[in-house]
Amino acid sequence: MAQYSHYSKRRRLWTRLVPAFAATAVGAWLISQTLVAGADEVPLSAGKQATASSAEAGWLAAGNAVDGRTDTRWSSAFTDGQWLQVDLGAPADIDRVVLRWDRAYATAYEIQLSTDGSAWTTAHSTAAGKGGTDEVTVDARARYVRMAAGKRATGWGVSLWEFEVYGTPGAASPTAAPSTTPPVTAPTTAPTGTPTTPPAVDPTTSSPGQPGQTTPPRTGWVPAPKPVTGVTPATGNPPRQAHREFQANCSFSHRAPDDPIVFPNLPGASHDHTFLGNTTTNAATTTASLQAGASKCTVPADKSAYWMPTVLNGDRAVIPDFPQVIYYKSGIRDYPSVRPFPTGLRFLAGSATATATEFKGSRGYVAGWECGDSYRNVTFPAHCPAGTQLNVRYQAPSCWDGKHLDSPDHRSHMAYPVNEVCPTSHPVAVPMIEFKMAFPVSGDMSKVRLSSGAASTWHYDFFNAWEPPVLAALVKHCVNGGRQCDARGYDQFDPGAGAALGPDFRPRV
């Protein structure tokens, strides 16, 4: 730290947080004032070259954090030890750095400075990051500014909506080369005993945890206790049936800012969700807790958890007022080969950060948002006739890798069929879940939004806890049988076939 030592006595740190997460089980919200830059002050970092140790996806690249927009962001890979840096183009007198975190933030990170992109000095270090918006006062001269994260707060990576550097600009240095330095060692501020650069996870051999354990792993691959091996994608050509499905009709259970898949054991860490089915779903949910819980689905043996972002009209939650339709279908041509879900399987469908273009272009998109005579909308209709409801349909992937109940991004163990055949990487065909949701809101729709953001951020989660014999009976009779069944597995167009379940909703002998 020699080159900045004369600044140390003058260096000050002020960190303020905006509400990003509900606090703890005591129910208190941590709210403090946020320091904000002047309305007409432009960050030195705006539009400059940004690089990062990794990016979760191409549309979550480093440059998103310096583009001045609050609807784009950078997101890293799902490991500790990630960094993001910006080249200001010339040495500048820096007075502060502002980090506008997404929900995936760093609890331990450093602000590092360099004049040449090679030798780095730590200007600020913390092991108590809280997310929201952090403003760090810096009194130093540098060209390169880096946020180096040592410890993530969630099972995702680390993500910044904006990385803003403020101060007095220096003269441009056209001959200066951009930084090509390799990733720095992760900050040493991570809690004692916490590895800051964990080894890569091999999805075929790692065993980070088992379903039903008290504290599910926040990241990693969850191996299936009974993997399905030796399977090739089914390519049979049975007689085509218009319907190969049954319904799981499930009612509203409760709301909470919890997500046991993405933010396990972090109550209040998510945007608000509307939960259907299992009445016990919360941040600490496991397979075992679901199996011990109760259900608000028509079939009591369906103790699965289903949840989605809450629809809001202004500040008022719009709650489904009748049992919602969750279809279990065949997503492949060879519908007799579809197998029931393994117990404990969980996944996400859709994206909480999708743009309108991404939403419409996604594999799960069916018909967008609808009401009255307005169809196939990627945004909410401007007006819905009185008495109508806002509807949306979206399909989940239906090809499983046969090995894992979950994956680090909660998607990679699942895939969509290609031309009605599962890919070789995910050869096991399981039911394709389709959410067909209806929300009782009409009239002026200008204030309607999702708790996750715009209409395009629609997504949902599924955590399987069906009683296996009941699910197996419905899949065999309805999906494999090419029928259009209700919740009992009865097809009114094929009454002679009977129902999969008796009046007590148990499998017929």
Short mmCIF file of C-alpha atoms in Angstrom, two decimals:
data_model
loop_
_atom_site.label_atom_id
_atom_site.label_comp_id
_atom_site.label_asym_id
_atom_site.label_seq_id
_atom_site.Cartn_x
_atom_site.Cartn_y
_atom_site.Cartn_z
CA MET A 1 0.00 0.00 0.00
CA ALA A 2 3.06 2.29 -0.17
CA GLN A 3 1.93 4.39 -3.11
CA TYR A 4 -1.28 5.43 -1.32
CA SER A 5 -0.05 5.54 2.27
CA HIS A 6 -0.09 9.35 2.40
CA TYR A 7 -3.82 9.23 1.82
CA SER A 8 -4.59 6.84 4.65
CA LYS A 9 -5.22 9.44 7.34
CA ARG A 10 -7.64 11.27 5.10
CA ARG A 11 -9.51 8.24 3.86
CA ARG A 12 -13.11 8.03 5.11
CA LEU A 13 -15.73 5.39 4.63
CA TRP A 14 -19.45 5.94 4.57
CA THR A 15 -21.62 2.97 3.66
CA ARG A 16 -25.36 3.37 3.41
CA LEU A 17 -27.86 0.74 2.46
CA VAL A 18 -31.16 0.78 0.64
CA PRO A 19 -33.71 -1.90 1.53
CA ALA A 20 -32.80 -4.98 -0.48
CA PHE A 21 -33.65 -7.84 1.83
CA ALA A 22 -36.06 -8.40 4.67
CA ALA A 23 -33.94 -8.57 7.79
CA THR A 24 -34.41 -11.67 9.98
CA ALA A 25 -37.04 -13.83 11.64
CA VAL A 26 -37.83 -11.00 14.03
CA GLY A 27 -39.41 -9.30 11.03
CA ALA A 28 -37.52 -6.01 11.16
CA TRP A 29 -36.46 -4.31 7.96
CA LEU A 30 -32.98 -2.80 7.87
CA ILE A 31 -33.47 0.59 6.30
CA SER A 32 -30.90 3.35 6.24
CA GLN A 33 -30.37 6.43 4.19
CA THR A 34 -28.58 6.06 0.87
CA LEU A 35 -25.91 8.49 -0.19
CA VAL A 36 -26.61 9.43 -3.78
CA ALA A 37 -24.60 11.36 -6.32
CA GLY A 38 -25.78 14.72 -7.57
CA ALA A 39 -28.46 14.46 -10.20
CA ASP A 40 -26.24 16.09 -12.87
CA GLU A 41 -22.95 14.45 -11.90
CA VAL A 42 -21.74 11.89 -14.44
CA PRO A 43 -19.54 9.04 -13.18
CA LEU A 44 -16.00 8.89 -14.56
CA SER A 45 -16.73 5.24 -15.26
CA ALA A 46 -19.74 5.88 -17.52
CA GLY A 47 -19.28 4.13 -20.84
CA LYS A 48 -15.68 3.17 -20.12
CA GLN A 49 -14.14 -0.22 -20.80
CA ALA A 50 -15.16 -2.74 -18.15
CA THR A 51 -13.85 -6.28 -17.73
CA ALA A 52 -14.65 -9.04 -15.27
CA SER A 53 -13.44 -12.38 -14.05
CA SER A 54 -16.55 -14.02 -15.53
CA ALA A 55 -20.11 -13.43 -16.69
CA GLU A 56 -23.09 -15.66 -15.94
CA ALA A 57 -24.35 -15.17 -19.52
CA GLY A 58 -23.58 -13.03 -22.56
CA TRP A 59 -26.36 -10.59 -21.78
CA LEU A 60 -24.99 -10.12 -18.23
CA ALA A 61 -21.59 -8.80 -19.37
CA ALA A 62 -19.27 -6.43 -17.49
CA GLY A 63 -20.16 -3.43 -19.66
CA ASN A 64 -23.72 -3.46 -18.28
CA ALA A 65 -22.39 -2.16 -14.96
CA VAL A 66 -21.06 1.07 -16.49
CA ASP A 67 -23.79 1.86 -19.03
CA GLY A 68 -25.76 4.21 -16.79
CA ARG A 69 -28.88 2.04 -16.94
CA THR A 70 -30.70 0.52 -13.97
CA ASP A 71 -32.34 -2.24 -16.00
CA THR A 72 -29.11 -3.95 -17.08
CA ARG A 73 -26.52 -5.59 -14.87
CA TRP A 74 -23.34 -7.61 -14.68
CA SER A 75 -23.57 -11.02 -13.01
CA SER A 76 -20.66 -13.36 -12.31
CA ALA A 77 -20.28 -17.10 -12.30
CA PHE A 78 -21.63 -18.86 -9.21
CA THR A 79 -18.36 -19.01 -7.25
CA ASP A 80 -16.50 -16.80 -4.79
CA GLY A 81 -13.41 -14.81 -5.82
CA GLN A 82 -15.04 -12.82 -8.67
CA TRP A 83 -14.10 -9.30 -9.75
CA LEU A 84 -15.23 -6.42 -11.94
CA GLN A 85 -13.00 -3.54 -12.99
CA VAL A 86 -13.23 -0.40 -15.08
CA ASP A 87 -10.51 1.43 -17.02
CA LEU A 88 -11.06 5.18 -16.69
CA GLY A 89 -8.79 5.83 -19.68
CA ALA A 90 -6.33 7.97 -17.70
CA PRO A 91 -5.34 8.47 -14.05
CA ALA A 92 -7.99 10.44 -12.18
CA ASP A 93 -8.43 11.85 -8.68
CA ILE A 94 -11.07 9.53 -7.26
CA ASP A 95 -13.24 10.61 -4.35
CA ARG A 96 -15.81 7.83 -4.12
CA VAL A 97 -17.08 4.57 -5.58
CA VAL A 98 -20.77 3.61 -5.64
CA LEU A 99 -21.87 -0.02 -5.90
CA ARG A 100 -25.51 -0.63 -6.76
CA TRP A 101 -25.98 -4.29 -5.96
CA ASP A 102 -28.53 -6.65 -7.36
CA ARG A 103 -30.03 -9.13 -4.87
CA ALA A 104 -26.92 -11.25 -5.40
CA TYR A 105 -24.33 -9.21 -3.52
CA ALA A 106 -20.99 -9.75 -1.79
CA THR A 107 -20.69 -9.88 1.97
CA ALA A 108 -16.89 -9.60 1.72
CA TYR A 109 -15.27 -7.44 -0.95
CA GLU A 110 -12.48 -4.94 -1.61
CA ILE A 111 -12.20 -1.80 -3.69
CA GLN A 112 -8.79 -1.98 -5.36
CA LEU A 113 -6.95 0.72 -7.30
CA SER A 114 -4.14 0.70 -9.85
CA THR A 115 -2.36 3.19 -12.10
CA ASP A 116 -1.11 0.57 -14.55
CA GLY A 117 -3.57 -2.35 -14.30
CA SER A 118 -0.87 -4.56 -12.83
CA ALA A 119 0.00 -3.44 -9.29
CA TRP A 120 -3.09 -3.14 -7.11
CA THR A 121 -3.67 -1.41 -3.79
CA THR A 122 -6.63 -1.93 -1.48
CA ALA A 123 -8.53 1.30 -0.82
CA HIS A 124 -11.42 -0.27 1.08
CA SER A 125 -12.18 -3.65 2.57
CA THR A 126 -15.24 -5.08 4.31
CA ALA A 127 -16.48 -8.44 5.52
CA ALA A 128 -19.93 -7.10 6.47
CA GLY A 129 -21.54 -6.17 3.17
CA LYS A 130 -25.33 -5.90 3.30
CA GLY A 131 -26.22 -5.31 -0.34
CA GLY A 132 -28.40 -2.48 -1.55
CA THR A 133 -26.35 0.60 -2.45
CA ASP A 134 -22.87 1.06 -1.00
CA GLU A 135 -21.03 4.39 -1.30
CA VAL A 136 -17.36 4.22 -0.41
CA THR A 137 -15.30 7.39 0.06
CA VAL A 138 -11.87 7.15 -1.54
CA ASP A 139 -9.09 9.75 -1.65
CA ALA A 140 -6.59 8.52 -4.20
CA ARG A 141 -5.37 8.75 -7.78
CA ALA A 142 -5.79 5.79 -10.10
CA ARG A 143 -6.75 4.75 -13.61
CA TYR A 144 -8.16 1.31 -12.88
CA VAL A 145 -10.78 0.62 -10.21
CA ARG A 146 -11.80 -2.88 -9.25
CA MET A 147 -14.40 -4.50 -7.02
CA ALA A 148 -12.97 -7.85 -5.87
CA ALA A 149 -15.53 -10.06 -4.14
CA GLY A 150 -14.33 -12.63 -1.65
CA LYS A 151 -17.58 -14.04 -0.32
CA ARG A 152 -21.05 -14.20 -1.88
CA ALA A 153 -24.21 -13.64 0.13
CA THR A 154 -26.37 -16.01 -1.91
CA GLY A 155 -26.22 -19.16 -3.97
CA TRP A 156 -25.87 -17.06 -7.12
CA GLY A 157 -22.70 -15.19 -8.06
CA VAL A 158 -22.30 -11.47 -7.40
CA SER A 159 -24.17 -8.93 -9.49
CA LEU A 160 -24.07 -5.15 -9.90
CA TRP A 161 -26.64 -2.97 -11.60
CA GLU A 162 -24.08 -0.15 -11.70
CA PHE A 163 -20.43 0.32 -10.70
CA GLU A 164 -19.87 4.08 -10.50
CA VAL A 165 -16.56 5.86 -9.97
CA TYR A 166 -16.66 9.60 -9.19
CA GLY A 167 -13.93 12.23 -9.01
CA THR A 168 -11.91 14.62 -11.16
CA PRO A 169 -10.91 13.26 -14.56
CA GLY A 170 -7.32 13.24 -15.74
CA ALA A 171 -5.92 13.86 -19.19
CA ALA A 172 -6.49 11.08 -21.70
CA SER A 173 -3.60 8.67 -22.26
CA PRO A 174 -4.03 7.29 -25.77
CA THR A 175 -0.88 5.23 -25.60
CA ALA A 176 -1.81 3.51 -22.36
CA ALA A 177 -2.67 -0.13 -22.82
CA PRO A 178 -5.87 -1.53 -21.36
CA SER A 179 -5.56 -3.81 -18.38
CA THR A 180 -4.93 -7.44 -19.17
CA THR A 181 -4.14 -8.52 -15.64
CA PRO A 182 -5.40 -11.95 -14.62
CA PRO A 183 -7.92 -12.32 -11.80
CA VAL A 184 -6.57 -11.15 -8.46
CA THR A 185 -6.53 -13.31 -5.39
CA ALA A 186 -9.83 -13.00 -3.59
CA PRO A 187 -9.95 -10.48 -0.73
CA THR A 188 -8.71 -11.70 2.61
CA THR A 189 -11.72 -10.26 4.39
CA ALA A 190 -13.85 -13.38 4.07
CA PRO A 191 -14.80 -15.00 7.38
CA THR A 192 -12.16 -17.17 8.93
CA GLY A 193 -12.20 -20.69 7.62
CA THR A 194 -14.22 -19.78 4.50
CA PRO A 195 -12.45 -20.71 1.27
CA THR A 196 -12.38 -17.68 -1.04
CA THR A 197 -11.58 -19.64 -4.20
CA PRO A 198 -13.32 -23.02 -3.97
CA PRO A 199 -12.42 -25.70 -6.50
CA ALA A 200 -14.58 -26.12 -9.56
CA VAL A 201 -17.52 -28.46 -9.18
CA ASP A 202 -17.62 -31.54 -11.36
CA PRO A 203 -21.34 -32.11 -11.98
CA THR A 204 -20.84 -35.81 -12.60
CA THR A 205 -18.97 -36.62 -9.39
CA SER A 206 -19.62 -33.95 -6.77
CA SER A 207 -21.94 -34.64 -3.84
CA PRO A 208 -22.52 -31.30 -2.07
CA GLY A 209 -25.68 -32.42 -0.31
CA GLN A 210 -28.74 -34.62 -0.30
CA PRO A 211 -32.40 -33.70 -0.64
CA GLY A 212 -34.24 -33.34 2.63
CA GLN A 213 -31.21 -32.34 4.70
CA THR A 214 -31.69 -29.68 7.36
CA THR A 215 -29.67 -27.05 5.51
CA PRO A 216 -29.67 -27.57 1.73
CA PRO A 217 -26.50 -26.46 -0.07
CA ARG A 218 -26.59 -22.93 -1.41
CA THR A 219 -24.71 -23.91 -4.52
CA GLY A 220 -23.59 -27.05 -6.25
CA TRP A 221 -25.14 -30.09 -7.82
CA VAL A 222 -27.59 -32.12 -5.74
CA PRO A 223 -27.24 -35.75 -6.81
CA ALA A 224 -30.32 -37.90 -7.23
CA PRO A 225 -30.37 -40.80 -4.72
CA LYS A 226 -31.54 -43.08 -7.53
CA PRO A 227 -30.01 -41.79 -10.76
CA VAL A 228 -31.45 -42.90 -14.07
CA THR A 229 -28.64 -44.21 -16.27
CA GLY A 230 -28.31 -46.06 -19.55
CA VAL A 231 -31.15 -44.10 -21.13
CA THR A 232 -31.22 -42.73 -24.66
CA PRO A 233 -33.72 -40.08 -25.76
CA ALA A 234 -37.05 -41.62 -26.77
CA THR A 235 -37.75 -41.32 -30.49
CA GLY A 236 -40.88 -43.47 -30.80
CA ASN A 237 -43.72 -42.37 -33.02
CA PRO A 238 -46.99 -43.35 -31.31
CA PRO A 239 -50.36 -42.19 -32.67
CA ARG A 240 -50.54 -38.46 -32.24
CA GLN A 241 -52.89 -37.28 -29.52
CA ALA A 242 -53.93 -33.68 -29.17
CA HIS A 243 -53.75 -33.97 -25.37
CA ARG A 244 -51.40 -35.96 -23.15
CA GLU A 245 -51.99 -34.34 -19.81
CA PHE A 246 -53.62 -34.02 -16.43
CA GLN A 247 -54.31 -30.99 -14.25
CA ALA A 248 -53.00 -30.17 -10.81
CA ASN A 249 -55.48 -27.60 -9.54
CA CYS A 250 -53.84 -25.74 -6.68
CA SER A 251 -55.05 -22.74 -4.66
CA PHE A 252 -53.23 -19.78 -3.17
CA SER A 253 -51.51 -20.64 0.08
CA HIS A 254 -49.53 -17.60 1.23
CA ARG A 255 -47.11 -14.83 0.25
CA ALA A 256 -43.55 -14.25 1.43
CA PRO A 257 -40.24 -12.75 0.22
CA ASP A 258 -38.70 -16.24 0.34
CA ASP A 259 -37.26 -18.60 -2.26
CA PRO A 260 -36.04 -21.96 -0.93
CA ILE A 261 -34.40 -22.85 -4.26
CA VAL A 262 -32.49 -19.66 -5.03
CA PHE A 263 -32.06 -18.30 -1.48
CA PRO A 264 -32.24 -21.32 0.82
CA ASN A 265 -32.25 -20.46 4.53
CA LEU A 266 -32.26 -16.73 3.78
CA PRO A 267 -35.73 -15.52 4.85
CA GLY A 268 -36.69 -12.25 3.22
CA ALA A 269 -33.87 -12.39 0.67
CA SER A 270 -36.10 -12.64 -2.40
CA HIS A 271 -38.70 -10.50 -4.08
CA ASP A 272 -42.21 -11.29 -2.92
CA HIS A 273 -43.63 -14.62 -4.10
CA THR A 274 -47.15 -16.00 -4.33
CA PHE A 275 -47.13 -19.63 -3.17
CA LEU A 276 -49.56 -22.30 -4.35
CA GLY A 277 -50.00 -25.85 -3.11
CA ASN A 278 -47.94 -26.71 -0.06
CA THR A 279 -48.82 -24.52 2.91
CA THR A 280 -45.42 -24.77 4.61
CA THR A 281 -43.14 -23.44 1.87
CA ASN A 282 -40.58 -20.95 3.18
CA ALA A 283 -36.87 -20.18 2.95
CA ALA A 284 -35.98 -23.29 4.95
CA THR A 285 -38.06 -25.70 2.87
CA THR A 286 -36.64 -29.15 2.14
CA THR A 287 -38.07 -32.27 0.59
CA ALA A 288 -38.78 -33.63 4.05
CA SER A 289 -40.56 -30.48 5.23
CA LEU A 290 -42.82 -30.51 2.17
CA GLN A 291 -43.65 -34.17 2.69
CA ALA A 292 -44.64 -33.38 6.27
CA GLY A 293 -46.76 -30.38 5.24
CA ALA A 294 -50.29 -29.90 4.01
CA SER A 295 -51.52 -29.07 0.52
CA LYS A 296 -54.06 -26.72 -1.04
CA CYS A 297 -54.14 -28.74 -4.25
CA THR A 298 -57.21 -30.75 -5.24
CA VAL A 299 -55.20 -33.96 -4.82
CA PRO A 300 -53.95 -34.01 -1.21
CA ALA A 301 -51.02 -36.22 -2.22
CA ASP A 302 -49.61 -33.33 -4.25
CA LYS A 303 -47.51 -31.70 -1.56
CA SER A 304 -45.31 -30.00 -4.11
CA ALA A 305 -44.42 -26.32 -3.80
CA TYR A 306 -45.25 -23.97 -6.66
CA TRP A 307 -44.44 -20.28 -6.55
CA MET A 308 -44.23 -17.20 -8.78
CA PRO A 309 -43.58 -13.46 -8.44
CA THR A 310 -46.51 -11.63 -6.89
CA VAL A 311 -48.64 -9.54 -9.26
CA LEU A 312 -49.12 -6.04 -7.87
CA ASN A 313 -51.57 -3.30 -8.79
CA GLY A 314 -49.82 -0.30 -7.35
CA ASP A 315 -48.97 -1.51 -3.86
CA ARG A 316 -51.82 -4.01 -3.64
CA ALA A 317 -51.13 -7.68 -4.17
CA VAL A 318 -53.38 -9.38 -6.73
CA ILE A 319 -54.08 -12.87 -5.40
CA PRO A 320 -55.55 -15.70 -7.52
CA ASP A 321 -59.07 -16.26 -6.24
CA PHE A 322 -59.73 -19.82 -7.44
CA PRO A 323 -57.68 -23.02 -7.95
CA GLN A 324 -55.08 -22.37 -10.60
CA VAL A 325 -54.37 -24.71 -13.51
CA ILE A 326 -50.97 -26.37 -13.50
CA TYR A 327 -50.77 -28.78 -16.42
CA TYR A 328 -48.60 -31.89 -16.40
CA LYS A 329 -48.04 -32.69 -20.09
CA SER A 330 -45.78 -34.54 -22.44
CA GLY A 331 -43.25 -32.24 -24.03
CA ILE A 332 -42.01 -34.95 -26.38
CA ARG A 333 -43.53 -36.84 -29.29
CA ASP A 334 -43.05 -40.26 -27.67
CA TYR A 335 -45.46 -39.56 -24.81
CA PRO A 336 -45.63 -43.21 -23.57
CA SER A 337 -41.98 -42.86 -22.47
CA VAL A 338 -42.54 -39.92 -20.06
CA ARG A 339 -41.60 -40.82 -16.48
CA PRO A 340 -42.78 -39.29 -13.18
CA PHE A 341 -40.58 -36.69 -11.52
CA PRO A 342 -38.10 -38.01 -8.96
CA THR A 343 -38.93 -36.92 -5.42
CA GLY A 344 -37.06 -33.74 -4.52
CA LEU A 345 -36.53 -32.49 -8.07
CA ARG A 346 -36.60 -28.70 -8.22
CA PHE A 347 -36.04 -26.11 -10.92
CA LEU A 348 -36.82 -22.65 -12.26
CA ALA A 349 -38.70 -21.77 -15.43
CA GLY A 350 -38.32 -18.33 -16.97
CA SER A 351 -36.06 -15.53 -15.80
CA ALA A 352 -36.52 -12.74 -13.27
CA THR A 353 -34.26 -10.51 -15.38
CA ALA A 354 -35.59 -11.19 -18.89
CA THR A 355 -36.23 -8.36 -21.30
CA ALA A 356 -39.37 -8.31 -23.46
CA THR A 357 -37.39 -9.75 -26.37
CA GLU A 358 -35.90 -12.50 -24.22
CA PHE A 359 -39.27 -13.34 -22.70
CA LYS A 360 -40.97 -13.71 -26.07
CA GLY A 361 -38.03 -15.65 -27.51
CA SER A 362 -37.76 -18.07 -24.60
CA ARG A 363 -38.50 -21.76 -25.07
CA GLY A 364 -41.21 -21.64 -22.41
CA TYR A 365 -43.20 -18.80 -23.96
CA VAL A 366 -46.72 -19.89 -24.96
CA ALA A 367 -49.04 -16.94 -25.38
CA GLY A 368 -47.77 -14.09 -23.23
CA TRP A 369 -50.16 -11.95 -21.21
CA GLU A 370 -53.84 -11.94 -22.09
CA CYS A 371 -57.16 -10.41 -21.03
CA GLY A 372 -60.43 -9.89 -22.86
CA ASP A 373 -59.63 -9.73 -26.58
CA SER A 374 -55.98 -8.75 -26.06
CA TYR A 375 -53.61 -11.65 -26.70
CA ARG A 376 -49.91 -12.51 -27.01
CA ASN A 377 -48.58 -9.51 -25.12
CA VAL A 378 -45.03 -9.37 -23.78
CA THR A 379 -46.05 -6.37 -21.66
CA PHE A 380 -49.21 -5.97 -19.62
CA PRO A 381 -52.22 -4.83 -21.68
CA ALA A 382 -53.00 -1.14 -21.19
CA HIS A 383 -56.61 -1.94 -20.30
CA CYS A 384 -58.57 -5.08 -19.44
CA PRO A 385 -62.37 -5.12 -19.72
CA ALA A 386 -64.19 -4.99 -16.40
CA GLY A 387 -64.70 -8.42 -14.93
CA THR A 388 -61.93 -10.10 -16.92
CA GLN A 389 -58.74 -11.49 -15.44
CA LEU A 390 -55.13 -11.16 -16.46
CA ASN A 391 -53.81 -14.51 -17.72
CA VAL A 392 -50.40 -15.92 -18.56
CA ARG A 393 -49.16 -19.33 -19.74
CA TYR A 394 -45.56 -20.52 -19.59
CA GLN A 395 -43.98 -23.94 -19.99
CA ALA A 396 -41.08 -25.49 -18.10
CA PRO A 397 -38.31 -27.71 -19.51
CA SER A 398 -39.22 -31.40 -19.52
CA CYS A 399 -35.95 -33.23 -20.15
CA TRP A 400 -33.90 -34.27 -17.12
CA ASP A 401 -30.23 -35.25 -16.98
CA GLY A 402 -31.18 -38.25 -14.81
CA LYS A 403 -28.43 -37.49 -12.29
CA HIS A 404 -29.22 -34.37 -10.30
CA LEU A 405 -32.15 -32.95 -8.36
CA ASP A 406 -30.74 -29.43 -8.62
CA SER A 407 -27.86 -27.55 -10.22
CA PRO A 408 -25.94 -24.35 -9.35
CA ASP A 409 -28.14 -22.19 -11.57
CA HIS A 410 -31.24 -24.34 -10.85
CA ARG A 411 -31.67 -24.88 -14.59
CA SER A 412 -28.71 -26.83 -15.97
CA HIS A 413 -30.01 -30.23 -14.86
CA MET A 414 -33.10 -29.61 -17.04
CA ALA A 415 -33.51 -28.88 -20.75
CA TYR A 416 -36.24 -28.26 -23.30
CA PRO A 417 -36.90 -30.87 -26.01
CA VAL A 418 -35.66 -30.17 -29.53
CA ASN A 419 -38.15 -31.12 -32.24
CA GLU A 420 -40.11 -33.05 -29.59
CA VAL A 421 -37.10 -35.19 -28.62
CA CYS A 422 -34.95 -34.78 -25.51
CA PRO A 423 -31.27 -33.94 -26.11
CA THR A 424 -28.68 -36.63 -25.37
CA SER A 425 -27.34 -34.53 -22.48
CA HIS A 426 -30.78 -34.71 -20.81
CA PRO A 427 -32.25 -37.98 -22.07
CA VAL A 428 -34.93 -38.60 -19.43
CA ALA A 429 -38.39 -37.30 -20.38
CA VAL A 430 -40.44 -36.09 -17.39
CA PRO A 431 -43.77 -34.22 -17.35
CA MET A 432 -43.75 -30.76 -18.85
CA ILE A 433 -45.28 -28.35 -16.34
CA GLU A 434 -47.28 -25.48 -17.76
CA PHE A 435 -48.49 -22.70 -15.51
CA LYS A 436 -51.81 -21.21 -16.63
CA MET A 437 -52.38 -18.47 -14.08
CA ALA A 438 -55.26 -16.01 -13.75
CA PHE A 439 -55.12 -12.84 -11.69
CA PRO A 440 -58.29 -10.89 -10.76
CA VAL A 441 -57.34 -7.43 -12.00
CA SER A 442 -59.00 -5.36 -14.74
CA GLY A 443 -59.59 -1.81 -15.87
CA ASP A 444 -56.61 0.54 -16.08
CA MET A 445 -53.49 -1.64 -16.02
CA SER A 446 -50.89 1.14 -15.92
CA LYS A 447 -49.92 0.37 -12.33
CA VAL A 448 -49.79 -3.40 -12.70
CA ARG A 449 -46.34 -4.94 -12.27
CA LEU A 450 -44.59 -8.02 -10.95
CA SER A 451 -42.67 -8.06 -7.70
CA SER A 452 -39.68 -9.06 -9.85
CA GLY A 453 -40.16 -6.11 -12.22
CA ALA A 454 -41.68 -5.79 -15.68
CA ALA A 455 -44.11 -8.26 -17.26
CA SER A 456 -41.20 -9.92 -19.09
CA THR A 457 -39.66 -11.05 -15.79
CA TRP A 458 -42.39 -13.66 -15.33
CA HIS A 459 -40.99 -16.95 -14.01
CA TYR A 460 -41.89 -19.70 -11.59
CA ASP A 461 -40.39 -22.37 -9.36
CA PHE A 462 -41.27 -26.00 -8.74
CA PHE A 463 -40.18 -28.33 -5.91
CA ASN A 464 -41.58 -31.85 -6.29
CA ALA A 465 -43.07 -33.55 -3.24
CA TRP A 466 -45.82 -35.70 -4.78
CA GLU A 467 -46.49 -39.03 -3.14
CA PRO A 468 -44.80 -41.24 -5.77
CA PRO A 469 -47.61 -43.84 -6.27
CA VAL A 470 -50.18 -41.10 -6.91
CA LEU A 471 -48.01 -39.19 -9.37
CA ALA A 472 -47.08 -42.44 -11.13
CA ALA A 473 -50.75 -43.39 -11.55
CA LEU A 474 -51.64 -40.02 -13.10
CA VAL A 475 -48.64 -40.00 -15.44
CA LYS A 476 -49.34 -43.56 -16.62
CA HIS A 477 -53.07 -43.13 -17.16
CA CYS A 478 -53.12 -39.60 -18.58
CA VAL A 479 -49.75 -38.63 -20.03
CA ASN A 480 -48.65 -42.06 -21.25
CA GLY A 481 -52.23 -42.87 -22.23
CA GLY A 482 -52.63 -39.78 -24.41
CA ARG A 483 -55.65 -38.48 -22.49
CA GLN A 484 -56.96 -35.08 -21.39
CA CYS A 485 -57.53 -35.58 -17.67
CA ASP A 486 -58.79 -33.56 -14.75
CA ALA A 487 -57.16 -33.64 -11.32
CA ARG A 488 -58.48 -37.16 -10.63
CA GLY A 489 -57.16 -38.42 -13.92
CA TYR A 490 -60.56 -38.63 -15.63
CA ASP A 491 -60.97 -37.84 -19.34
CA GLN A 492 -64.55 -36.82 -20.09
CA PHE A 493 -63.96 -37.61 -23.79
CA ASP A 494 -62.89 -41.16 -22.88
CA PRO A 495 -65.26 -42.08 -20.02
CA GLY A 496 -64.79 -45.79 -20.57
CA ALA A 497 -61.17 -45.53 -19.43
CA GLY A 498 -62.25 -44.46 -15.94
CA ALA A 499 -60.09 -42.31 -13.67
CA ALA A 500 -56.55 -42.82 -12.45
CA LEU A 501 -57.61 -42.00 -8.88
CA GLY A 502 -60.65 -43.01 -6.87
CA PRO A 503 -63.04 -40.63 -5.07
CA ASP A 504 -60.53 -40.56 -2.20
CA PHE A 505 -57.83 -39.40 -4.64
CA ARG A 506 -55.83 -42.57 -4.12
CA PRO A 507 -54.70 -44.81 -7.01
CA ARG A 508 -57.26 -47.39 -8.07
CA VAL A 509 -56.20 -50.95 -7.40
#
